[in-house]
CSV table of C-alpha atoms and ligand atoms in Angstrom, one decimal:
chain,number,residue,atom,x,y,z
K,1,MET,CA,-17.5,16.9,14.7
K,2,ALA,CA,-14.4,15.0,15.0
K,3,ILE,CA,-15.0,11.3,16.0
K,4,LYS,CA,-13.4,9.9,19.2
K,5,TYR,CA,-9.9,8.5,19.0
K,6,THR,CA,-9.9,4.8,19.2
K,7,PRO,CA,-7.6,4.1,22.1
K,8,GLU,CA,-4.7,1.8,21.7
K,9,PRO,CA,-5.0,-1.7,22.6
K,10,PHE,CA,-1.5,-1.9,24.0
K,11,ARG,CA,0.9,-0.1,26.2
K,12,ILE,CA,4.3,1.1,25.3
K,13,LYS,CA,7.5,-0.8,26.8
K,14,MET,CA,10.2,0.5,24.3
K,15,VAL,CA,10.7,4.0,22.7
K,16,GLU,CA,12.8,5.6,20.0
K,17,THR,CA,13.4,9.0,20.6
K,18,ILE,CA,12.6,11.7,17.9
K,19,LYS,CA,13.5,15.2,17.6
K,20,MET,CA,11.8,18.3,16.3
K,21,LEU,CA,14.3,20.6,14.4
K,22,SER,CA,13.6,24.4,14.4
K,23,SER,CA,11.8,25.9,11.5
K,24,GLU,CA,14.8,27.5,10.2
K,25,GLU,CA,16.7,24.1,10.5
K,26,ARG,CA,13.9,22.3,8.4
K,27,VAL,CA,13.9,24.8,5.7
K,28,ALA,CA,17.6,24.6,5.4
K,29,ARG,CA,17.4,20.8,5.3
K,30,ILE,CA,14.8,20.4,2.7
K,31,LYS,CA,16.7,22.9,0.6
K,32,GLU,CA,19.8,20.9,0.9
K,33,ALA,CA,17.7,17.6,0.1
K,34,LYS,CA,16.8,19.6,-3.4
K,35,TYR,CA,13.2,19.4,-2.3
K,36,ASN,CA,13.1,15.8,-2.4
K,37,LEU,CA,11.8,14.1,0.7
K,38,PHE,CA,13.4,10.9,-0.3
K,39,SER,CA,16.8,12.4,0.4
K,40,LEU,CA,16.0,13.8,3.8
K,41,ARG,CA,17.8,11.9,6.6
K,42,SER,CA,15.1,10.1,8.7
K,43,ASP,CA,16.7,11.7,11.8
K,44,ASP,CA,15.7,15.2,10.4
K,45,VAL,CA,12.0,13.9,10.4
K,46,TYR,CA,9.6,14.4,13.2
K,47,ILE,CA,6.6,12.3,12.1
K,48,ASP,CA,7.4,10.0,9.1
K,49,LEU,CA,4.5,9.2,6.9
K,50,LEU,CA,6.5,8.3,3.8
K,51,THR,CA,5.0,4.7,4.1
K,52,ASP,CA,3.6,2.1,6.0
K,53,SER,CA,5.6,-0.3,4.5
K,54,GLY,CA,8.1,-2.1,6.8
K,55,THR,CA,7.7,0.8,9.2
K,56,ASN,CA,5.6,-1.0,11.7
K,57,ALA,CA,6.4,-1.7,15.3
K,58,MET,CA,6.8,-5.3,16.2
K,59,SER,CA,5.3,-6.7,19.4
K,60,GLN,CA,6.9,-8.4,22.3
K,61,ASP,CA,5.8,-11.6,21.2
K,62,GLN,CA,7.5,-11.0,17.8
K,63,TRP,CA,10.6,-9.7,19.4
K,64,ALA,CA,10.8,-12.8,21.5
K,65,GLY,CA,10.2,-14.7,18.4
K,66,VAL,CA,13.3,-13.0,16.7
K,67,MET,CA,15.5,-14.8,19.6
K,68,ILE,CA,14.1,-18.2,18.7
K,69,GLY,CA,14.1,-18.0,14.9
K,70,ASP,CA,15.6,-21.4,13.4
K,71,GLU,CA,18.5,-20.2,10.9
K,72,ALA,CA,18.7,-23.6,9.5
K,73,TYR,CA,19.4,-23.6,5.6
K,74,ALA,CA,16.7,-26.3,4.9
K,75,GLY,CA,13.7,-27.4,6.8
K,76,GLY,CA,13.9,-24.8,9.4
K,77,ARG,CA,11.2,-24.7,12.3
K,78,SER,CA,10.3,-21.1,11.5
K,79,TYR,CA,9.5,-21.9,7.7
K,80,PHE,CA,7.0,-24.3,9.1
K,81,ARG,CA,5.5,-21.9,11.4
K,82,VAL,CA,4.9,-19.5,8.4
K,83,LEU,CA,3.2,-22.6,6.4
K,84,GLU,CA,0.9,-23.1,9.3
K,85,ALA,CA,-0.1,-19.4,9.7
K,86,GLY,CA,-0.5,-18.9,6.0
K,87,GLN,CA,-2.5,-22.0,5.4
K,88,ASP,CA,-4.9,-21.4,8.3
K,89,ILE,CA,-5.6,-17.8,7.6
K,90,PHE,CA,-5.9,-17.8,3.9
K,91,GLY,CA,-7.0,-21.6,3.4
K,92,TYR,CA,-4.5,-22.2,0.7
K,93,LYS,CA,-2.7,-25.5,0.4
K,94,PHE,CA,0.6,-24.0,-0.8
K,95,ILE,CA,2.6,-20.9,0.7
K,96,GLN,CA,6.0,-19.9,-0.1
K,97,PRO,CA,7.8,-17.2,1.7
K,98,VAL,CA,9.9,-14.6,-0.2
K,99,HIS,CA,11.7,-11.4,0.9
K,100,GLN,CA,9.0,-8.8,0.0
K,101,GLY,CA,6.2,-8.3,-2.2
K,102,ARG,CA,7.9,-7.6,-5.4
K,103,ALA,CA,9.7,-10.8,-5.0
K,104,ALA,CA,6.4,-12.6,-5.0
K,105,GLU,CA,5.3,-10.7,-8.0
K,106,LYS,CA,8.6,-11.7,-9.8
K,107,VAL,CA,8.2,-15.3,-8.9
K,108,ILE,CA,4.5,-15.5,-10.1
K,109,TYR,CA,4.1,-12.8,-12.9
K,110,SER,CA,7.2,-14.2,-14.9
K,111,LEU,CA,5.2,-17.6,-15.0
K,112,LEU,CA,1.9,-16.0,-16.0
K,113,LEU,CA,2.9,-13.2,-18.5
K,114,GLU,CA,4.8,-12.8,-21.6
K,115,LYS,CA,5.1,-10.7,-24.6
K,116,GLY,CA,1.4,-10.1,-26.2
K,117,LYS,CA,-0.4,-11.1,-22.9
K,118,TYR,CA,-2.2,-8.7,-20.6
K,119,SER,CA,-2.9,-8.3,-17.0
K,120,ILE,CA,-6.1,-6.4,-15.8
K,121,SER,CA,-6.3,-5.1,-12.4
K,122,ASN,CA,-8.7,-2.9,-10.1
K,123,MET,CA,-5.5,-0.7,-10.3
K,124,HIS,CA,-1.7,-2.0,-10.5
K,125,PHE,CA,0.3,-1.0,-7.7
K,126,ASP,CA,3.6,0.3,-9.3
K,127,THR,CA,5.9,-2.7,-8.4
K,128,THR,CA,2.9,-5.0,-9.8
K,129,ARG,CA,3.0,-3.1,-12.9
K,130,ALA,CA,6.6,-3.1,-13.1
K,131,HIS,CA,6.8,-6.9,-12.6
K,132,VAL,CA,4.2,-7.6,-15.4
K,133,GLU,CA,6.0,-5.3,-17.9
K,134,LEU,CA,9.4,-7.0,-17.0
K,135,ALA,CA,7.7,-10.3,-17.9
K,136,GLY,CA,6.7,-8.8,-21.2
K,137,GLY,CA,3.1,-8.1,-20.4
K,138,ARG,CA,1.1,-5.1,-20.5
K,139,ALA,CA,-1.0,-3.9,-17.6
K,140,ILE,CA,-4.6,-2.4,-17.7
K,141,ASP,CA,-6.3,-0.6,-14.9
K,142,CYS,CA,-9.9,-1.6,-14.5
K,143,ASN,CA,-11.1,0.5,-11.5
K,144,ILE,CA,-14.7,2.1,-11.2
K,145,LYS,CA,-15.0,5.3,-12.3
K,146,GLU,CA,-16.0,6.7,-8.7
K,147,ALA,CA,-12.5,6.3,-7.5
K,148,GLU,CA,-11.4,8.9,-9.4
K,149,ASP,CA,-13.6,11.6,-7.8
K,150,PRO,CA,-12.0,12.3,-4.2
K,151,LYS,CA,-15.5,13.6,-3.1
K,152,ILE,CA,-17.7,10.6,-3.9
K,153,ARG,CA,-18.3,8.6,-0.6
K,154,ILE,CA,-19.1,5.0,-1.5
K,155,PRO,CA,-18.2,2.1,0.9
K,156,PHE,CA,-16.2,-0.2,-1.7
K,157,LYS,CA,-14.3,2.7,-3.7
K,158,GLY,CA,-11.6,0.1,-4.5
K,159,ASN,CA,-13.9,-2.2,-6.8
K,160,MET,CA,-13.2,-3.6,-10.1
K,161,ASP,CA,-15.2,-2.4,-13.0
K,162,ASN,CA,-16.5,-5.9,-13.8
K,163,LYS,CA,-18.6,-4.8,-16.7
K,164,LYS,CA,-15.2,-3.3,-18.3
K,165,LEU,CA,-13.3,-6.5,-17.3
K,166,GLU,CA,-15.7,-8.5,-19.3
K,167,ALA,CA,-15.4,-5.8,-22.3
K,168,LEU,CA,-11.5,-6.0,-22.0
K,169,ILE,CA,-11.5,-9.9,-21.9
K,170,ASN,CA,-13.7,-9.9,-25.3
K,171,GLU,CA,-11.7,-7.2,-27.0
K,172,HIS,CA,-8.1,-8.8,-26.2
K,173,GLY,CA,-9.4,-12.3,-26.1
K,174,ALA,CA,-9.6,-14.5,-23.3
K,175,LYS,CA,-6.3,-16.6,-24.2
K,176,ASN,CA,-4.4,-13.2,-24.2
K,177,ILE,CA,-5.2,-12.3,-20.7
K,178,GLY,CA,-2.3,-13.8,-18.6
K,179,VAL,CA,-4.0,-12.7,-15.1
K,180,VAL,CA,-6.6,-10.7,-13.6
K,181,ILE,CA,-5.2,-9.1,-10.3
K,182,THR,CA,-7.6,-7.7,-7.6
K,183,THR,CA,-5.6,-5.7,-5.3
K,184,ILE,CA,-6.9,-5.5,-1.6
K,185,THR,CA,-7.0,-2.8,-0.5
K,186,ASN,CA,-6.7,-0.7,-3.5
K,187,ASN,CA,-3.6,1.1,-2.7
K,188,SER,CA,-3.3,3.3,-5.6
K,189,ALA,CA,-6.9,4.5,-5.2
K,190,GLY,CA,-6.1,5.6,-1.6
K,191,GLY,CA,-6.4,2.5,0.4
K,192,GLN,CA,-9.9,1.9,-0.8
K,193,PRO,CA,-11.6,-1.5,0.0
K,194,VAL,CA,-13.1,-4.0,-2.3
K,195,SER,CA,-16.3,-5.9,-1.5
K,196,ILE,CA,-16.9,-9.6,-1.5
K,197,ALA,CA,-19.6,-9.4,-4.0
K,198,ASN,CA,-17.2,-7.7,-6.3
K,199,ILE,CA,-14.3,-10.1,-6.0
K,200,LYS,CA,-17.0,-12.9,-6.1
K,201,GLU,CA,-18.3,-11.5,-9.4
K,202,THR,CA,-14.7,-10.8,-10.9
K,203,SER,CA,-14.0,-14.6,-9.8
K,204,GLU,CA,-17.1,-15.8,-12.0
K,205,ILE,CA,-16.0,-13.8,-15.1
K,206,CYS,CA,-12.6,-15.3,-14.8
K,207,LYS,CA,-13.8,-18.8,-14.5
K,208,LYS,CA,-15.9,-18.4,-17.4
K,209,HIS,CA,-13.3,-17.3,-19.5
K,210,GLY,CA,-10.6,-19.8,-18.2
K,211,ILE,CA,-8.6,-16.9,-16.8
K,212,LYS,CA,-6.5,-17.2,-13.2
K,213,LEU,CA,-7.6,-14.7,-10.5
K,214,CYS,CA,-4.6,-13.5,-8.3
K,215,ILE,CA,-5.1,-11.2,-5.3
K,216,ASP,CA,-2.5,-8.6,-4.4
K,217,ALA,CA,-2.9,-9.1,-0.9
K,218,ALA,CA,-0.7,-6.4,1.1
K,219,ARG,CA,-3.6,-5.1,2.9
K,220,PHE,CA,-6.0,-8.3,3.2
K,221,ALA,CA,-6.8,-7.7,7.0
K,222,GLU,CA,-7.7,-4.2,6.7
K,223,ASN,CA,-9.8,-5.0,3.7
K,224,ALA,CA,-11.5,-7.9,5.6
K,225,TYR,CA,-12.4,-5.3,8.4
K,226,PHE,CA,-14.1,-3.0,6.2
K,227,ILE,CA,-16.1,-5.8,4.6
K,228,LYS,CA,-17.3,-6.8,8.3
K,229,HIS,CA,-18.3,-3.3,8.9
K,230,ARG,CA,-19.6,-2.2,5.6
K,231,GLU,CA,-21.1,-5.2,3.4
K,232,GLU,CA,-24.4,-6.7,4.3
K,233,GLY,CA,-24.3,-10.2,5.8
K,234,TYR,CA,-20.7,-9.9,7.4
K,235,ALA,CA,-21.2,-8.0,10.4
K,236,ASN,CA,-21.3,-11.3,12.6
K,237,LYS,CA,-18.4,-13.1,10.7
K,238,SER,CA,-15.0,-13.3,12.2
K,239,ILE,CA,-12.0,-11.3,10.3
K,240,LYS,CA,-10.6,-14.9,9.6
K,241,GLU,CA,-14.0,-16.0,8.2
K,242,ILE,CA,-14.0,-13.1,5.8
K,243,ILE,CA,-10.4,-13.6,4.8
K,244,ARG,CA,-11.1,-17.4,3.8
K,245,GLU,CA,-14.2,-16.4,1.9
K,246,VAL,CA,-12.3,-13.6,-0.1
K,247,PHE,CA,-9.3,-15.8,-0.9
K,248,SER,CA,-11.7,-18.9,-1.8
K,249,TYR,CA,-12.5,-16.8,-5.0
K,250,ALA,CA,-9.0,-16.7,-6.1
K,251,ASP,CA,-6.5,-19.0,-7.5
K,252,TYR,CA,-3.1,-17.4,-6.0
K,253,PHE,CA,-2.1,-14.5,-4.1
K,254,THR,CA,1.2,-12.3,-3.6
K,255,LEU,CA,1.6,-10.6,-0.3
K,256,SER,CA,3.8,-7.8,0.8
K,257,ALA,CA,3.8,-8.9,4.5
K,258,LYS,CA,5.7,-5.3,5.5
K,259,LYS,CA,1.7,-4.1,5.7
K,260,ASP,CA,-0.8,-6.1,7.5
K,261,ALA,CA,1.8,-8.7,8.9
K,262,ILE,CA,3.3,-6.0,10.9
K,263,ILE,CA,6.8,-6.8,10.2
K,264,ASN,CA,9.9,-4.8,8.7
K,265,MET,CA,10.5,-7.4,5.9
K,266,GLY,CA,8.9,-10.2,4.2
K,267,GLY,CA,6.4,-11.5,1.9
K,268,LEU,CA,4.4,-14.6,0.6
K,269,VAL,CA,3.1,-16.5,-2.5
K,270,GLY,CA,0.0,-18.4,-2.2
K,271,VAL,CA,-1.4,-21.1,-4.6
K,272,LYS,CA,-4.8,-22.5,-3.5
K,273,ASP,CA,-4.3,-26.2,-4.8
K,274,ASP,CA,-2.5,-26.3,-8.1
K,275,ALA,CA,0.5,-28.3,-7.1
K,276,GLU,CA,2.0,-28.4,-10.6
K,277,PHE,CA,2.0,-24.5,-10.8
K,278,PHE,CA,3.4,-24.1,-7.2
K,279,GLN,CA,6.2,-26.5,-8.3
K,280,LEU,CA,7.2,-23.8,-10.9
K,281,CYS,CA,6.8,-21.1,-8.2
K,282,LYS,CA,9.3,-23.0,-6.0
K,283,GLY,CA,11.7,-23.3,-8.9
K,284,ASN,CA,11.6,-19.7,-9.3
K,285,THR,CA,12.1,-18.9,-5.5
K,286,ILE,CA,15.3,-20.9,-5.6
K,287,SER,CA,16.5,-19.0,-8.6
K,288,TYR,CA,15.6,-15.6,-7.3
K,289,GLU,CA,15.2,-15.7,-3.7
K,290,GLY,CA,17.1,-18.7,-1.9
K,291,PHE,CA,16.1,-22.2,-0.8
K,292,ILE,CA,12.3,-22.5,-0.5
K,293,THR,CA,12.4,-23.0,3.3
K,294,TYR,CA,14.0,-19.5,4.0
K,295,GLY,CA,12.8,-17.5,0.8
K,296,GLY,CA,15.3,-14.8,1.1
K,297,LEU,CA,14.6,-14.3,4.6
K,298,SER,CA,16.5,-14.9,8.0
K,299,GLY,CA,14.8,-17.6,10.2
K,300,ARG,CA,14.2,-14.7,12.7
K,301,ASP,CA,12.3,-13.0,9.9
K,302,LEU,CA,10.1,-16.1,9.3
K,303,GLU,CA,9.3,-16.4,13.1
K,304,ALA,CA,8.2,-12.8,13.3
K,305,LEU,CA,6.0,-13.1,10.1
K,306,ALA,CA,4.3,-16.1,11.4
K,307,ILE,CA,3.4,-14.3,14.6
K,308,GLY,CA,2.7,-11.0,12.8
K,309,LEU,CA,0.1,-12.6,10.4
K,310,ASN,CA,-2.0,-13.5,13.5
K,311,GLU,CA,-1.6,-10.4,15.2
K,312,GLY,CA,-2.6,-8.4,11.8
K,313,VAL,CA,-6.0,-10.0,11.9
K,314,ASN,CA,-6.8,-9.3,15.5
K,315,GLU,CA,-10.2,-7.2,15.5
K,316,ASP,CA,-9.2,-5.2,18.5
K,317,PHE,CA,-6.0,-4.2,16.6
K,318,LEU,CA,-8.0,-3.6,13.4
K,319,LYS,CA,-10.4,-1.3,15.2
K,320,TYR,CA,-7.7,0.9,16.5
K,321,ARG,CA,-6.0,1.0,13.1
K,322,ILE,CA,-8.7,1.9,11.1
K,323,GLY,CA,-10.0,4.2,13.9
K,324,GLN,CA,-6.8,6.2,13.9
K,325,VAL,CA,-6.9,6.9,10.2
K,326,GLU,CA,-10.8,7.8,10.6
K,327,TYR,CA,-9.9,10.3,13.6
K,328,LEU,CA,-7.4,12.0,11.3
K,329,ALA,CA,-9.9,12.2,8.5
K,330,SER,CA,-12.6,13.5,11.0
K,331,LEU,CA,-10.4,16.4,11.9
K,332,LEU,CA,-9.8,17.3,8.3
K,333,ASP,CA,-13.7,17.3,7.5
K,334,ASP,CA,-14.0,19.9,10.3
K,335,ALA,CA,-11.4,22.1,8.7
K,336,GLY,CA,-13.0,21.7,5.1
K,337,ILE,CA,-9.8,19.9,3.8
K,338,ILE,CA,-10.5,17.8,0.8
K,339,TYR,CA,-9.2,14.0,0.8
K,340,GLN,CA,-9.9,10.7,-1.0
K,341,SER,CA,-13.0,10.0,1.1
K,342,PRO,CA,-14.1,8.1,2.6
K,343,ALA,CA,-10.5,7.6,4.2
K,344,GLY,CA,-8.7,4.4,3.3
K,345,GLY,CA,-7.4,1.6,5.2
K,346,HIS,CA,-3.7,2.7,5.6
K,347,GLY,CA,-3.7,6.6,5.4
K,348,VAL,CA,-5.3,9.7,4.5
K,349,PHE,CA,-4.7,10.8,0.7
K,350,ILE,CA,-4.9,14.7,0.6
K,351,ASP,CA,-6.4,16.4,-2.3
K,352,ALA,CA,-3.5,18.7,-3.2
K,353,ARG,CA,-5.4,20.2,-6.4
K,354,SER,CA,-8.1,21.7,-4.2
K,355,MET,CA,-5.7,23.0,-1.5
K,356,PHE,CA,-3.5,24.7,-4.4
K,357,PRO,CA,-6.2,25.2,-7.3
K,358,HIS,CA,-3.6,28.0,-8.6
K,359,ILE,CA,-0.7,25.3,-8.9
K,360,PRO,CA,-1.1,23.5,-12.5
K,361,TYR,CA,-0.3,19.7,-12.5
K,362,ASN,CA,3.0,20.3,-14.1
K,363,GLU,CA,4.3,22.3,-11.1
K,364,PHE,CA,3.5,19.5,-8.7
K,365,PRO,CA,0.9,20.6,-6.3
K,366,ALA,CA,1.0,17.5,-4.3
K,367,GLN,CA,4.8,17.8,-4.0
K,368,ALA,CA,4.6,21.3,-2.9
K,369,LEU,CA,2.2,20.1,-0.2
K,370,ALA,CA,4.5,17.4,1.0
K,371,ILE,CA,7.3,20.0,1.2
K,372,GLU,CA,5.1,22.5,3.1
K,373,LEU,CA,4.2,19.8,5.5
K,374,TYR,CA,7.9,19.3,6.3
K,375,LYS,CA,8.7,23.0,6.7
K,376,GLU,CA,5.5,23.5,8.9
K,377,ALA,CA,5.8,20.4,11.2
K,378,GLY,CA,8.8,18.0,10.1
K,379,ILE,CA,5.9,15.6,8.8
K,380,ARG,CA,7.3,13.6,5.7
K,381,THR,CA,4.7,12.4,3.4
K,382,CYS,CA,5.0,11.8,-0.5
K,383,ASP,CA,3.4,12.9,-3.8
K,384,ILE,CA,1.2,10.4,-5.5
K,385,GLY,CA,0.3,12.7,-8.5
K,386,SER,CA,1.9,13.9,-11.6
K,387,TYR,CA,5.4,14.4,-10.0
K,388,MET,CA,5.4,10.5,-9.2
K,389,LEU,CA,3.8,9.7,-12.6
K,390,GLY,CA,6.6,11.1,-14.7
K,391,ASN,CA,7.1,11.8,-18.3
K,392,ASP,CA,5.5,10.1,-21.5
K,393,PRO,CA,8.2,7.6,-22.6
K,394,ASP,CA,7.5,8.2,-26.2
K,395,THR,CA,7.1,12.3,-26.2
K,396,GLY,CA,9.1,13.0,-22.9
K,397,GLU,CA,6.1,15.2,-22.2
K,398,GLN,CA,4.9,15.4,-18.6
K,399,LEU,CA,2.0,13.2,-17.9
K,400,LYS,CA,-1.0,14.6,-16.2
K,401,SER,CA,-2.1,12.3,-13.4
K,402,THR,CA,-5.7,11.5,-12.5
K,403,PHE,CA,-5.1,12.4,-9.0
K,404,GLU,CA,-2.8,15.1,-7.3
K,405,PHE,CA,-2.7,13.3,-3.7
K,406,THR,CA,-0.4,13.9,-0.9
K,407,ARG,CA,-0.2,10.5,1.0
K,408,PHE,CA,-0.2,10.7,4.8
K,409,ALA,CA,0.6,6.8,5.2
K,410,ILE,CA,0.3,5.6,8.9
K,411,PRO,CA,2.7,3.1,10.1
K,412,ARG,CA,0.9,0.5,12.4
K,413,ARG,CA,1.4,0.8,16.3
K,414,VAL,CA,4.0,3.8,15.9
K,415,TYR,CA,2.1,7.1,16.3
K,416,THR,CA,-0.2,8.4,19.1
K,417,GLN,CA,-3.5,10.9,19.2
K,418,ALA,CA,-1.2,13.9,19.9
K,419,HIS,CA,0.7,13.2,16.4
K,420,PHE,CA,-2.3,12.9,14.6
K,421,ASP,CA,-3.6,16.4,16.0
K,422,ILE,CA,-0.3,17.7,14.6
K,423,MET,CA,-0.7,16.5,11.2
K,424,ALA,CA,-4.4,18.2,11.2
K,425,GLU,CA,-3.1,21.0,12.7
K,426,ALA,CA,-0.2,21.4,9.9
K,427,LEU,CA,-2.7,20.9,7.2
K,428,ILE,CA,-4.8,23.4,8.7
K,429,ALA,CA,-2.1,26.1,9.0
K,430,ILE,CA,-1.1,25.4,5.6
K,431,LYS,CA,-4.6,25.8,4.0
K,432,LYS,CA,-4.8,29.4,5.6
K,433,ARG,CA,-1.6,30.2,3.6
K,434,ALA,CA,-2.4,28.3,0.7
K,435,GLY,CA,-2.4,31.0,-1.8
K,436,GLN,CA,1.0,31.9,-1.2
K,437,VAL,CA,2.5,28.6,-1.6
K,438,LYS,CA,4.3,28.2,-5.3
K,439,GLY,CA,4.9,25.2,-7.4
K,440,TYR,CA,8.1,23.6,-8.4
K,441,LYS,CA,10.2,22.7,-11.3
K,442,ILE,CA,12.5,19.8,-12.0
K,443,LEU,CA,16.3,20.8,-12.4
K,444,TRP,CA,17.4,17.0,-12.9
K,445,GLU,CA,15.6,13.6,-13.1
K,446,PRO,CA,16.8,10.1,-13.9
K,447,PRO,CA,15.1,8.2,-16.7
K,448,VAL,CA,12.6,6.1,-14.7
K,449,LEU,CA,11.0,6.2,-11.3
K,450,ARG,CA,12.4,9.8,-11.0
K,451,HIS,CA,10.4,11.0,-7.8
K,452,PHE,CA,12.8,8.9,-5.8
K,453,GLN,CA,15.9,11.0,-7.1
K,454,ALA,CA,14.9,14.2,-8.8
K,455,HIS,CA,16.2,17.7,-7.9
K,456,LEU,CA,13.8,20.4,-7.6
K,457,GLN,CA,13.7,24.1,-7.3
K,458,PRO,CA,10.8,26.4,-6.1
K,459,LEU,CA,9.2,28.6,-8.9
M,501,PLP,C1,3.7,-2.7,-0.9
M,501,PLP,C2,3.0,-3.3,-2.1
M,501,PLP,C3,3.6,-4.1,-3.0
M,501,PLP,C4,5.0,-4.3,-3.2
M,501,PLP,O1,5.5,-5.0,-2.1
M,501,PLP,P1,6.9,-4.6,-1.4
M,501,PLP,O2,7.0,-5.4,-0.2
M,501,PLP,O3,7.1,-3.1,-1.3
M,501,PLP,O4,7.8,-5.2,-2.5
M,501,PLP,C5,2.6,-4.7,-4.1
M,501,PLP,N1,1.3,-4.6,-4.1
M,501,PLP,C6,0.7,-3.7,-3.1
M,501,PLP,C7,-0.6,-3.4,-3.1
M,501,PLP,C8,1.4,-2.9,-2.1
M,501,PLP,O5,1.2,-2.2,-1.3
């Protein structure tokens, strides 16, 4: 039985019109886009679930903040607001704004990694992996095995495999591990949370070996909400108390504020107490981003960020946010549609392999499902599977992904219950005709990150 939808803790005072094209028009548009959803115009999309990054709706307080942002080059008032909010929420002494998450990664990982050094994570997000490699390092994923089976329901499926972590440190030598990264929530595994117990244990292992622990904090508030509701001993703690405890176990964090800070652009670097290291971060920020008191952002963005950081940790908001995702998941349970379960924080990741068992990995089942969803109901999602993974750089052979997920990423404060019903109805309709859906082949692809630009053709 579907669970009850958690009502919005807000009312709507500004709207953006969206239109639904006819079925014939959608079939024509996706063909014109060469079956690549990134090539669609957003005006031709009815429900856009491509990402929850930077697609959130700001509040009236944030828009009011936009008007009073201080655009001074140096020492702007809005910069100090961000510092205050960041220091208060995370309990870190040093906070540096940057323009988005990957900018934070560039600032910090270029200081921690070099050729011959490794980064170990519960799962590297793709930009994180890219910046580890750009710095000369190598990235090793160290997730618990359960994360790889969509049907196994455990409360903290995003956890680090700490036994394996210690074995990897011993294998490569502690001096060759540049950093250990815990990603909260574990985005690539389906927005799955990481427990405090797990982070604490990772932290102890790092301390024992003299290795720095960095939190990739994009969904720090959603992760705290899951800890409060799933981990013993945290039910009566506030979200802020939980966040502070989580971050107390790490040395640094990088944060894409386009997620849980509910803004359209922004990011942060956090350093707990190492003033010398923070000085190096400031130097990189000036080179890559701009002067330290604006970090690649406008003053108005900084103002909205400071407000959004506090709105994002509001418990009524988080209850509604996670409730929305759980509502969609419960509709899918009723329909027997398999997804990475339990549902993650920022979306539902549909297991396209079980929807289309007749489509092999090299004919891209998750991309096929994404295309069907657009044709069926104007919904835009994306492939997190072999299509996204690409080819082996040495052999040119198509790689086989652990997952074939079609991701429904849910923007914050944007869609209502009726939209969620449409998402479930579209999936149910596709499931009924699943046997007729065909795979795809690639006609053209660029050498890296091909999924953004490739041209496809139905088989
Ligand atoms: C989005 C994201 C990033 C990168 O942030 P951008 O703001 O897109 O540059 C890094 N790590 C995780 C876990 C993310 O979700």
